[in-house]
PDB file of C-alpha atoms in Angstrom:
ATOM      1  CA  GLU A   1      17.444  -0.649  44.105  1.00 85.00           C
ATOM      2  CA  ASP A   2      18.758  -0.213  39.908  1.00 89.00           C
ATOM      3  CA  LYS A   3      17.417   3.128  38.755  1.00 93.00           C
ATOM      4  CA  VAL A   4      17.723   4.583  35.202  1.00 96.00           C
ATOM      5  CA  VAL A   5      16.311   8.260  34.984  1.00 96.00           C
ATOM      6  CA  GLN A   6      15.411   9.656  31.429  1.00 97.00           C
ATOM      7  CA  SER A   7      15.042  13.668  31.094  1.00 96.00           C
ATOM      8  CA  PRO A   8      13.099  15.528  29.704  1.00 96.00           C
ATOM      9  CA  LEU A   9       9.985  13.066  30.246  1.00 95.00           C
ATOM     10  CA  SER A  10       8.446  15.082  26.837  1.00 96.00           C
ATOM     11  CA  LEU A  11       9.837  17.032  24.264  1.00 96.00           C
ATOM     12  CA  VAL A  12       8.404  19.186  21.294  1.00 98.00           C
ATOM     13  CA  VAL A  13      10.079  20.634  18.789  1.00 97.00           C
ATOM     14  CA  HIS A  14      10.357  21.871  14.985  1.00 97.00           C
ATOM     15  CA  GLU A  15      11.245  19.349  12.170  1.00 97.00           C
ATOM     16  CA  GLY A  16      15.038  20.607  11.645  1.00 97.00           C
ATOM     17  CA  ASP A  17      15.516  21.115  15.243  1.00 97.00           C
ATOM     18  CA  THR A  18      18.576  19.199  16.835  1.00 97.00           C
ATOM     19  CA  VAL A  19      17.385  17.601  20.146  1.00 98.00           C
ATOM     20  CA  THR A  20      19.214  16.062  23.173  1.00 98.00           C
ATOM     21  CA  LEU A  21      18.033  13.075  25.331  1.00 98.00           C
ATOM     22  CA  ASN A  22      19.387  12.460  28.621  1.00 98.00           C
ATOM     23  CA  CYS A  23      19.792   9.176  30.415  1.00 98.00           C
ATOM     24  CA  SER A  24      21.542   8.954  33.934  1.00 97.00           C
ATOM     25  CA  TYR A  25      21.597   5.778  35.768  1.00 97.00           C
ATOM     26  CA  GLU A  26      22.711   4.165  39.050  1.00 96.00           C
ATOM     27  CA  VAL A  27      23.087   0.140  39.084  1.00 94.00           C
ATOM     28  CA  THR A  28      25.166  -2.502  40.655  1.00 90.00           C
ATOM     29  CA  ASN A  29      26.762  -4.537  37.776  1.00 89.00           C
ATOM     30  CA  PHE A  30      26.709  -2.436  34.785  1.00 93.00           C
ATOM     31  CA  ARG A  31      27.376  -4.082  31.625  1.00 91.00           C
ATOM     32  CA  SER A  32      26.109  -2.018  28.646  1.00 92.00           C
ATOM     33  CA  LEU A  33      23.883   0.934  27.971  1.00 95.00           C
ATOM     34  CA  LEU A  34      21.332   0.661  24.904  1.00 94.00           C
ATOM     35  CA  TRP A  35      18.703   2.956  23.348  1.00 96.00           C
ATOM     36  CA  TYR A  36      15.408   2.160  22.091  1.00 95.00           C
ATOM     37  CA  LYS A  37      13.005   3.700  19.801  1.00 95.00           C
ATOM     38  CA  GLN A  38       9.598   3.033  20.058  1.00 93.00           C
ATOM     39  CA  GLU A  39       6.546   4.199  18.166  1.00 91.00           C
ATOM     40  CA  LYS A  40       3.747   1.731  18.749  1.00 77.00           C
ATOM     41  CA  LYS A  41       4.496  -1.066  20.270  1.00 73.00           C
ATOM     42  CA  ALA A  42       7.716  -2.936  20.134  1.00 86.00           C
ATOM     43  CA  PRO A  43      10.737  -1.320  21.059  1.00 89.00           C
ATOM     44  CA  THR A  44      13.578  -1.221  18.186  1.00 90.00           C
ATOM     45  CA  PHE A  45      17.162  -1.032  18.818  1.00 90.00           C
ATOM     46  CA  LEU A  46      19.221   1.974  18.185  1.00 93.00           C
ATOM     47  CA  PHE A  47      22.189   1.734  20.104  1.00 91.00           C
ATOM     48  CA  MET A  48      24.457  -0.603  22.599  1.00 92.00           C
ATOM     49  CA  LEU A  49      27.438   1.615  24.188  1.00 94.00           C
ATOM     50  CA  THR A  50      29.710  -0.386  26.691  1.00 92.00           C
ATOM     51  CA  SER A  51      33.024   2.455  26.432  1.00 88.00           C
ATOM     52  CA  SER A  52      32.859   5.894  27.362  1.00 90.00           C
ATOM     53  CA  GLY A  53      33.598   8.311  25.252  1.00 89.00           C
ATOM     54  CA  ILE A  54      33.073   6.284  22.075  1.00 89.00           C
ATOM     55  CA  GLU A  55      30.591   8.053  20.031  1.00 92.00           C
ATOM     56  CA  LYS A  56      28.163   5.717  18.193  1.00 93.00           C
ATOM     57  CA  LYS A  57      26.328   6.968  14.877  1.00 94.00           C
ATOM     58  CA  SER A  58      23.582   5.924  12.442  1.00 94.00           C
ATOM     59  CA  GLY A  59      22.573   8.600  10.388  1.00 96.00           C
ATOM     60  CA  ARG A  60      21.244  11.576  12.310  1.00 97.00           C
ATOM     61  CA  LEU A  61      21.348   9.792  15.412  1.00 98.00           C
ATOM     62  CA  SER A  62      24.130   9.898  17.445  1.00 97.00           C
ATOM     63  CA  SER A  63      25.129   8.537  20.980  1.00 97.00           C
ATOM     64  CA  ILE A  64      28.009   8.811  23.896  1.00 96.00           C
ATOM     65  CA  LEU A  65      28.467   7.241  27.055  1.00 96.00           C
ATOM     66  CA  ASP A  66      29.946   8.591  30.287  1.00 95.00           C
ATOM     67  CA  LYS A  67      30.830   5.766  32.487  1.00 92.00           C
ATOM     68  CA  LYS A  68      32.288   8.274  34.814  1.00 94.00           C
ATOM     69  CA  GLU A  69      29.260  10.284  35.466  1.00 94.00           C
ATOM     70  CA  LEU A  70      26.820   7.474  34.995  1.00 96.00           C
ATOM     71  CA  PHE A  71      24.940   8.619  31.848  1.00 96.00           C
ATOM     72  CA  SER A  72      24.413   8.638  28.207  1.00 97.00           C
ATOM     73  CA  ILE A  73      22.870  11.282  25.681  1.00 98.00           C
ATOM     74  CA  LEU A  74      20.996  10.745  22.402  1.00 98.00           C
ATOM     75  CA  ASN A  75      21.180  13.313  19.846  1.00 98.00           C
ATOM     76  CA  ILE A  76      18.942  13.647  16.727  1.00 98.00           C
ATOM     77  CA  THR A  77      19.956  16.484  14.447  1.00 98.00           C
ATOM     78  CA  ALA A  78      17.606  17.947  11.432  1.00 98.00           C
ATOM     79  CA  THR A  79      15.103  16.350  13.222  1.00 98.00           C
ATOM     80  CA  GLN A  80      11.949  14.871  10.909  1.00 97.00           C
ATOM     81  CA  THR A  81       8.573  14.250  11.663  1.00 97.00           C
ATOM     82  CA  GLY A  82       9.407  10.527  11.494  1.00 96.00           C
ATOM     83  CA  ASP A  83      11.447  10.963  14.292  1.00 97.00           C
ATOM     84  CA  SER A  84       8.133  11.264  16.734  1.00 97.00           C
ATOM     85  CA  ALA A  85       8.514   8.309  19.125  1.00 96.00           C
ATOM     86  CA  VAL A  86       8.844   7.701  22.755  1.00 96.00           C
ATOM     87  CA  TYR A  87      12.928   7.375  23.097  1.00 97.00           C
ATOM     88  CA  LEU A  88      13.910   4.492  25.993  1.00 96.00           C
ATOM     89  CA  CYS A  89      17.334   4.188  27.653  1.00 97.00           C
ATOM     90  CA  ALA A  90      17.916   1.228  29.374  1.00 95.00           C
ATOM     91  CA  VAL A  91      20.738  -0.125  30.660  1.00 94.00           C
ATOM     92  CA  LYS A  92      21.817  -3.862  31.172  1.00 91.00           C
ATOM     93  CA  VAL A  93      23.047  -5.262  34.338  1.00 89.00           C
ATOM     94  CA  SER A  94      24.290  -8.730  35.308  1.00 83.00           C
ATOM     95  CA  GLY A  95      23.313 -10.628  38.552  1.00 71.00           C
ATOM     96  CA  GLY A  96      24.794 -14.136  38.793  1.00 65.00           C
ATOM     97  CA  ALA A  97      24.234 -16.009  35.787  1.00 64.00           C
ATOM     98  CA  THR A  98      22.038 -13.959  34.343  1.00 71.00           C
ATOM     99  CA  ASN A  99      21.593  -9.967  32.525  1.00 79.00           C
ATOM    100  CA  LYS A 100      18.386  -8.334  32.382  1.00 83.00           C
ATOM    101  CA  LEU A 101      17.572  -4.947  31.049  1.00 88.00           C
ATOM    102  CA  ILE A 102      16.283  -2.268  33.120  1.00 91.00           C
ATOM    103  CA  PHE A 103      14.412   0.917  31.423  1.00 94.00           C
ATOM    104  CA  GLY A 104      13.791   4.358  32.256  1.00 96.00           C
ATOM    105  CA  THR A 105      10.221   6.069  31.788  1.00 94.00           C
ATOM    106  CA  GLY A 106      11.254   7.173  28.397  1.00 95.00           C
ATOM    107  CA  THR A 107      11.303  10.281  26.743  1.00 97.00           C
ATOM    108  CA  LEU A 108       8.193  11.221  24.432  1.00 96.00           C
ATOM    109  CA  LEU A 109       9.605  13.761  21.417  1.00 97.00           C
ATOM    110  CA  ALA A 110       7.238  14.840  18.947  1.00 97.00           C
ATOM    111  CA  VAL A 111       8.157  16.932  15.741  1.00 98.00           C
ATOM    112  CA  GLN A 112       6.283  19.315  14.312  1.00 97.00           C
ATOM    113  CA  PRO A 113       6.121  20.291  10.506  1.00 94.00           C
TER     114      PRO A 113
ATOM    115  CA  GLU B   1      14.848 -13.982  10.264  1.00 60.00           C
ATOM    116  CA  ALA B   2      11.227 -14.254  11.998  1.00 71.00           C
ATOM    117  CA  GLY B   3      10.085 -11.802  14.523  1.00 89.00           C
ATOM    118  CA  VAL B   4       9.303 -12.662  18.031  1.00 94.00           C
ATOM    119  CA  ALA B   5       5.429 -13.688  17.818  1.00 95.00           C
ATOM    120  CA  GLN B   6       3.205 -12.629  20.092  1.00 96.00           C
ATOM    121  CA  SER B   7      -0.818 -13.169  20.496  1.00 96.00           C
ATOM    122  CA  PRO B   8      -3.462 -11.707  20.849  1.00 97.00           C
ATOM    123  CA  ARG B   9      -2.617  -8.033  20.031  1.00 95.00           C
ATOM    124  CA  TYR B  10      -5.692  -6.865  22.279  1.00 96.00           C
ATOM    125  CA  LYS B  11      -7.527  -8.244  25.119  1.00 97.00           C
ATOM    126  CA  ILE B  12      -9.979  -7.005  26.877  1.00 98.00           C
ATOM    127  CA  ILE B  13     -11.392  -8.190  30.197  1.00 97.00           C
ATOM    128  CA  GLU B  14     -13.427  -7.779  33.189  1.00 97.00           C
ATOM    129  CA  LYS B  15     -11.522  -7.561  36.693  1.00 96.00           C
ATOM    130  CA  ARG B  16     -11.165 -10.648  38.713  1.00 97.00           C
ATOM    131  CA  GLN B  17     -11.365 -12.805  34.797  1.00 97.00           C
ATOM    132  CA  SER B  18      -8.308 -14.656  34.143  1.00 97.00           C
ATOM    133  CA  VAL B  19      -6.043 -13.809  30.778  1.00 98.00           C
ATOM    134  CA  ALA B  20      -3.046 -15.439  29.270  1.00 98.00           C
ATOM    135  CA  PHE B  21      -1.171 -14.555  26.639  1.00 97.00           C
ATOM    136  CA  TRP B  22       1.504 -16.575  24.075  1.00 97.00           C
ATOM    137  CA  CYS B  23       5.135 -15.839  22.791  1.00 97.00           C
ATOM    138  CA  ASN B  24       6.732 -17.587  20.356  1.00 96.00           C
ATOM    139  CA  PRO B  25      10.661 -16.309  20.458  1.00 94.00           C
ATOM    140  CA  ILE B  26      13.137 -16.445  17.498  1.00 91.00           C
ATOM    141  CA  SER B  27      14.546 -19.798  16.662  1.00 90.00           C
ATOM    142  CA  GLY B  28      17.515 -20.338  18.850  1.00 87.00           C
ATOM    143  CA  HIS B  29      17.162 -17.777  21.105  1.00 89.00           C
ATOM    144  CA  ALA B  30      17.678 -19.620  24.811  1.00 88.00           C
ATOM    145  CA  THR B  31      16.631 -16.405  26.521  1.00 89.00           C
ATOM    146  CA  LEU B  32      13.095 -14.938  26.910  1.00 93.00           C
ATOM    147  CA  TYR B  33      11.624 -12.006  28.631  1.00 93.00           C
ATOM    148  CA  TRP B  34       8.369 -10.884  29.437  1.00 96.00           C
ATOM    149  CA  TYR B  35       7.992  -7.116  30.614  1.00 95.00           C
ATOM    150  CA  GLN B  36       4.736  -4.923  31.497  1.00 97.00           C
ATOM    151  CA  GLN B  37       4.701  -1.731  30.237  1.00 95.00           C
ATOM    152  CA  ILE B  38       2.295   0.891  31.937  1.00 95.00           C
ATOM    153  CA  LEU B  39       1.056   3.787  29.810  1.00 91.00           C
ATOM    154  CA  GLY B  40       3.675   6.163  30.328  1.00 88.00           C
ATOM    155  CA  GLN B  41       6.809   3.986  31.745  1.00 90.00           C
ATOM    156  CA  GLY B  42       9.472   2.374  30.523  1.00 91.00           C
ATOM    157  CA  PRO B  43       8.754  -1.538  30.310  1.00 93.00           C
ATOM    158  CA  LYS B  44       9.344  -3.449  33.608  1.00 94.00           C
ATOM    159  CA  LEU B  45      10.833  -7.149  33.745  1.00 93.00           C
ATOM    160  CA  LEU B  46       8.108  -9.704  35.121  1.00 96.00           C
ATOM    161  CA  ILE B  47      10.176 -12.767  34.235  1.00 95.00           C
ATOM    162  CA  GLN B  48      13.219 -14.042  32.898  1.00 92.00           C
ATOM    163  CA  PHE B  49      13.642 -17.509  31.142  1.00 92.00           C
ATOM    164  CA  GLN B  50      16.815 -19.313  30.187  1.00 88.00           C
ATOM    165  CA  ASN B  51      15.467 -22.508  28.194  1.00 86.00           C
ATOM    166  CA  ASN B  52      12.312 -23.650  30.364  1.00 83.00           C
ATOM    167  CA  GLY B  53      14.285 -23.126  33.447  1.00 90.00           C
ATOM    168  CA  VAL B  54      13.255 -19.105  35.141  1.00 92.00           C
ATOM    169  CA  VAL B  55      16.281 -17.289  36.315  1.00 89.00           C
ATOM    170  CA  ASP B  56      14.785 -14.001  37.621  1.00 89.00           C
ATOM    171  CA  ASP B  57      10.958 -13.923  38.429  1.00 93.00           C
ATOM    172  CA  SER B  58      11.765 -11.468  41.404  1.00 90.00           C
ATOM    173  CA  GLN B  59       9.249  -8.417  40.017  1.00 91.00           C
ATOM    174  CA  LEU B  60       6.324 -10.893  39.251  1.00 96.00           C
ATOM    175  CA  PRO B  61       3.390 -10.838  41.057  1.00 95.00           C
ATOM    176  CA  LYS B  62       2.918 -14.461  42.042  1.00 95.00           C
ATOM    177  CA  ASP B  63      -0.449 -14.240  43.635  1.00 96.00           C
ATOM    178  CA  ARG B  64      -1.639 -13.887  40.391  1.00 97.00           C
ATOM    179  CA  PHE B  65       1.049 -14.135  37.810  1.00 98.00           C
ATOM    180  CA  SER B  66       2.464 -17.165  36.267  1.00 97.00           C
ATOM    181  CA  ALA B  67       4.293 -17.985  33.239  1.00 97.00           C
ATOM    182  CA  GLU B  68       5.630 -21.138  31.944  1.00 95.00           C
ATOM    183  CA  ARG B  69       7.953 -22.173  28.890  1.00 94.00           C
ATOM    184  CA  LEU B  70       7.199 -25.616  27.554  1.00 82.00           C
ATOM    185  CA  LYS B  71      10.865 -27.330  26.164  1.00 83.00           C
ATOM    186  CA  GLY B  72      12.414 -24.046  26.360  1.00 81.00           C
ATOM    187  CA  VAL B  73      10.390 -22.328  23.013  1.00 90.00           C
ATOM    188  CA  ASP B  74       7.234 -21.077  23.385  1.00 95.00           C
ATOM    189  CA  SER B  75       6.081 -18.927  26.538  1.00 96.00           C
ATOM    190  CA  THR B  76       2.731 -18.264  28.331  1.00 97.00           C
ATOM    191  CA  LEU B  77       2.214 -15.634  30.693  1.00 98.00           C
ATOM    192  CA  LYS B  78      -1.070 -16.150  33.058  1.00 98.00           C
ATOM    193  CA  ILE B  79      -3.132 -13.668  35.023  1.00 98.00           C
ATOM    194  CA  GLN B  80      -5.749 -15.017  37.458  1.00 97.00           C
ATOM    195  CA  PRO B  81      -7.612 -13.168  38.657  1.00 96.00           C
ATOM    196  CA  ALA B  82      -6.704  -9.684  37.004  1.00 97.00           C
ATOM    197  CA  LYS B  83      -6.935  -6.249  38.152  1.00 97.00           C
ATOM    198  CA  LEU B  84      -7.533  -2.990  36.595  1.00 97.00           C
ATOM    199  CA  GLU B  85      -3.972  -2.072  37.497  1.00 96.00           C
ATOM    200  CA  ASP B  86      -2.858  -4.928  35.163  1.00 97.00           C
ATOM    201  CA  SER B  87      -3.819  -3.162  31.958  1.00 98.00           C
ATOM    202  CA  ALA B  88      -0.849  -2.714  30.214  1.00 97.00           C
ATOM    203  CA  VAL B  89       1.250  -3.608  27.424  1.00 95.00           C
ATOM    204  CA  TYR B  90       2.816  -6.938  27.627  1.00 97.00           C
ATOM    205  CA  LEU B  91       6.085  -7.114  25.529  1.00 96.00           C
ATOM    206  CA  CYS B  92       7.632 -10.375  25.129  1.00 96.00           C
ATOM    207  CA  ALA B  93      11.493 -10.551  24.079  1.00 93.00           C
ATOM    208  CA  SER B  94      14.223 -13.160  23.253  1.00 91.00           C
ATOM    209  CA  SER B  95      18.053 -13.303  22.748  1.00 86.00           C
ATOM    210  CA  LEU B  96      21.156 -15.301  22.349  1.00 79.00           C
ATOM    211  CA  VAL B  97      22.556 -16.572  25.983  1.00 67.00           C
ATOM    212  CA  GLY B  98      24.063 -12.869  27.174  1.00 59.00           C
ATOM    213  CA  GLY B  99      22.301 -11.450  24.642  1.00 56.00           C
ATOM    214  CA  PRO B 100      23.805  -9.748  21.171  1.00 51.00           C
ATOM    215  CA  SER B 101      25.333  -6.929  20.408  1.00 54.00           C
ATOM    216  CA  HIS B 102      22.070  -5.492  19.340  1.00 60.00           C
ATOM    217  CA  GLY B 103      20.143  -5.773  22.586  1.00 67.00           C
ATOM    218  CA  TYR B 104      16.811  -7.982  22.697  1.00 82.00           C
ATOM    219  CA  THR B 105      14.357  -8.707  19.867  1.00 87.00           C
ATOM    220  CA  PHE B 106      10.934  -7.441  21.119  1.00 91.00           C
ATOM    221  CA  GLY B 107       7.611  -9.145  19.799  1.00 94.00           C
ATOM    222  CA  SER B 108       4.876  -6.569  19.139  1.00 92.00           C
ATOM    223  CA  GLY B 109       2.931  -7.051  22.749  1.00 94.00           C
ATOM    224  CA  THR B 110      -0.502  -7.651  24.185  1.00 96.00           C
ATOM    225  CA  ARG B 111      -2.834  -4.981  24.826  1.00 96.00           C
ATOM    226  CA  LEU B 112      -4.476  -5.507  28.154  1.00 97.00           C
ATOM    227  CA  THR B 113      -7.453  -3.400  29.112  1.00 97.00           C
ATOM    228  CA  VAL B 114      -9.027  -4.739  32.551  1.00 98.00           C
ATOM    229  CA  VAL B 115     -12.735  -2.738  32.983  1.00 97.00           C
TER     230      VAL B 115
END
């Protein structure tokens, strides 16, 4: 069974701290790994990673994929209260004619002033 | 472009009642997904359509859940009869065939509470 595991489940930090969120996976027919931020209801897209070792960066957020060890990390530097959210990792897998996303349970990040 | 539209935003029903959710995907997106997100968990795929055909409904509890996508555009998801454990946020998402480079676009979801 395809599985995506995120750690930690929750995290409380202070503004200015740097955090690292982890995502490991065991799937067949891996296509890509995606990170989403979920503040209220709809997850919003952050990154999509398909190749190992190539860092994707957007402002204070960055992410990298290791396809040999089957994991990804999401780094957030100089955290702000607006970074408080659930961060979801999802793996896109292919099955026949379809692709689908398998989500982890998410990491709840709380950034305190 | 307009986003994925869902309605209603919230719904409270008693167990054993019926409920239906509606989704209008982004124009031109052939693929539509319904996800169930129980509190504290990640979204779980219930059903995936490509145009108006079902391509994956392996995790849909077919004894009580049904979904259709008429004319390959709007979709409805129905639960009949509802159980307490169906309380969750139901997310609709859409994408181009094969998925765009930025993944799927999600709607704001419908929060269902079964009492």
